[in-house]
Amino acid sequence: MSVDNKNLYARGQALRLTGRADNLLPVTVTYHSHGRLLLIGPEDRVRRAAVRALTHPALRLTLAVSEQPRHPDASDLDAVFGATAHLETLLARSPKLHGYLGQYGLTVRGPEGEAVALERVCYGPEGRFDLVLDLGQTALLALERPPFGYRHLSEDDELDCAIAALAELMGVFDKPRYFKLDNEACAFTARGVPGCRRCLDLCPTDALRADQGEIRIDPFLCQGLGSCASACPTGAISYQQPSAATQEDYLWRLLARYREAGGSHPHLLIAGEAECAAFDAEALPGHWLLLPVEESASVGIESWLGALAAGASRVSIALHPECGATTRQALERELALAAPLLEGAGVAQEAISVWQPGTALPETLAERPVALPETPKGSKRERLFAAFDALHAAHGGAMAALAVPAGAPYGAVRLNNEQGCTLCMGCVAVCPTRALHASQGGAVPELRFTEQDCVQCGMCEQACPERVITLAPGLQPVAEARRADRLLKAEEAACCIRCGKPFAPASLVRRIREKLAGHSHFQGAAAERLLMCEDCRVRDVFEPLVANPLDQVKV
């Protein structure tokens, strides 16, 4: 039996014996659409579209004129205007559209310049448009992936198809809630200090937004492209269709069973639904193992490295030639971030690459040992470094620190002026991953740092009142050094002048006294209280008042 036939047999056995948990009922969101269609744009195009839409009697039409007629001398205008004269037609100055299937709203400028919600004018206080056909010169929702129920047409060639497609979006529809969001793990902001924005910069549906210091995901706008989850360095956003743990468990079992059945050089191909439709999976070489997912970008760097650690000789991510620019940008950025990890682990750069269906197949790489026989557990970052460390040990990886691309979530922090640090712990207060942390108890205040946990969000650098913290991007490939709990600064504590208890770093107390030296409220006894612990400070204020109650009237 040839090698390819052996691999074909092994692939068939692995796919047959490895079950996926994809049949579990997902958490869903529900859309309700009653066929209230808004047609907006130049009046001639809007009325011409209305004539076509009248062939779908279930649709309830509203016409909104936002531009001058495109072709005012067209020969069919009289007939078109006559056929649509009975339809409600409104003027839409400066239109602004928002919403999603079943919940669209259009705000326009009224006669006095006031904002008017047209959906309420047409359907009452709780009214909404269900569907929108935008015929304007410029799309009202200029998104790479607009919400369901919205179509923009700059020409009339596809008018019938667009109206027919919108007419089918009537009824009740369920869609998976693709993501889980953990704001406790998010590095977006803390105490008003801005940090990571990776997910906000990548969403092609405008489903992510910042709201009161937190990231929010609108499940009705989200279409599950997955680039935000792949880019999130902390795992605060996690893909749930399926979850990363379920996906990686299946991946490990698939590779193990492929090898048990006699297969060699396993080449993992990650492909979304659009990509799977662009090639014949059965025609792939026998050593190619297909991992079908909803979207190619939903599988991130931790799974790519995990597959290599589980014995895959190569990982390819299929990308459709008509893939959106944002998704392509996200994948290219993740590949750039994977490059130093591969280099540091001693693995060839081409071990992870993008493949476009219809182009030549990438060459087969050398057989790779199984470096991590069991699926790693823990957070996204823990799984990532578990796979990296296993590959590093198996391939004799680099020992020196590695350079990383700008904006990479790997690196350290440095004190550019250790004497200037007062150990105020402002950096600790904003650190989202506890990479920076204070010592627990003891008479010597300490600022400590663990590099593996640092995502280079920059909040510590911005929060430092003394401006002595600097980010140091890079990758420490040696696990012991990367996980080490390093001391950045320590000093003797100031002890309370009344009870002797250590209560704050001496340099912090000294700096506070210097700042308040000329302040009228901190003179004499009040200045002495700065040298007391929190308990003695309170006693020092209230003991005289207890001894002389009438003095309270003077306070």
Coordinates of C-alpha atoms in Angstrom, one line a residue, residues 37-47 61-67 87-93 118 133 135:
L37 CA -39.5 47.4 4.4
L38 CA -37.9 50.8 4.3
L39 CA -36.8 52.0 0.8
I40 CA -34.4 54.9 0.9
G41 CA -32.5 56.9 -1.7
P42 CA -33.2 59.0 -4.8
E43 CA -36.9 59.3 -5.4
D44 CA -36.8 57.7 -8.9
R45 CA -34.8 54.7 -7.7
V46 CA -36.9 54.3 -4.6
R47 CA -40.2 54.4 -6.5
L61 CA -43.5 49.6 2.3
T62 CA -42.3 53.0 3.4
L63 CA -40.5 55.3 1.0
A64 CA -37.9 57.7 2.2
V65 CA -36.4 60.2 -0.2
S66 CA -32.9 61.2 0.8
E67 CA -31.4 62.4 -2.6
L87 CA -47.5 54.6 -0.8
E88 CA -46.4 56.7 2.2
T89 CA -43.4 58.8 1.1
L90 CA -41.3 60.8 3.5
L91 CA -38.4 63.3 3.2
A92 CA -35.2 62.1 4.8
R93 CA -32.7 64.9 5.4
L118 CA -39.0 58.0 11.1
L133 CA -33.1 48.5 1.0
L135 CA -30.5 52.8 -2.8

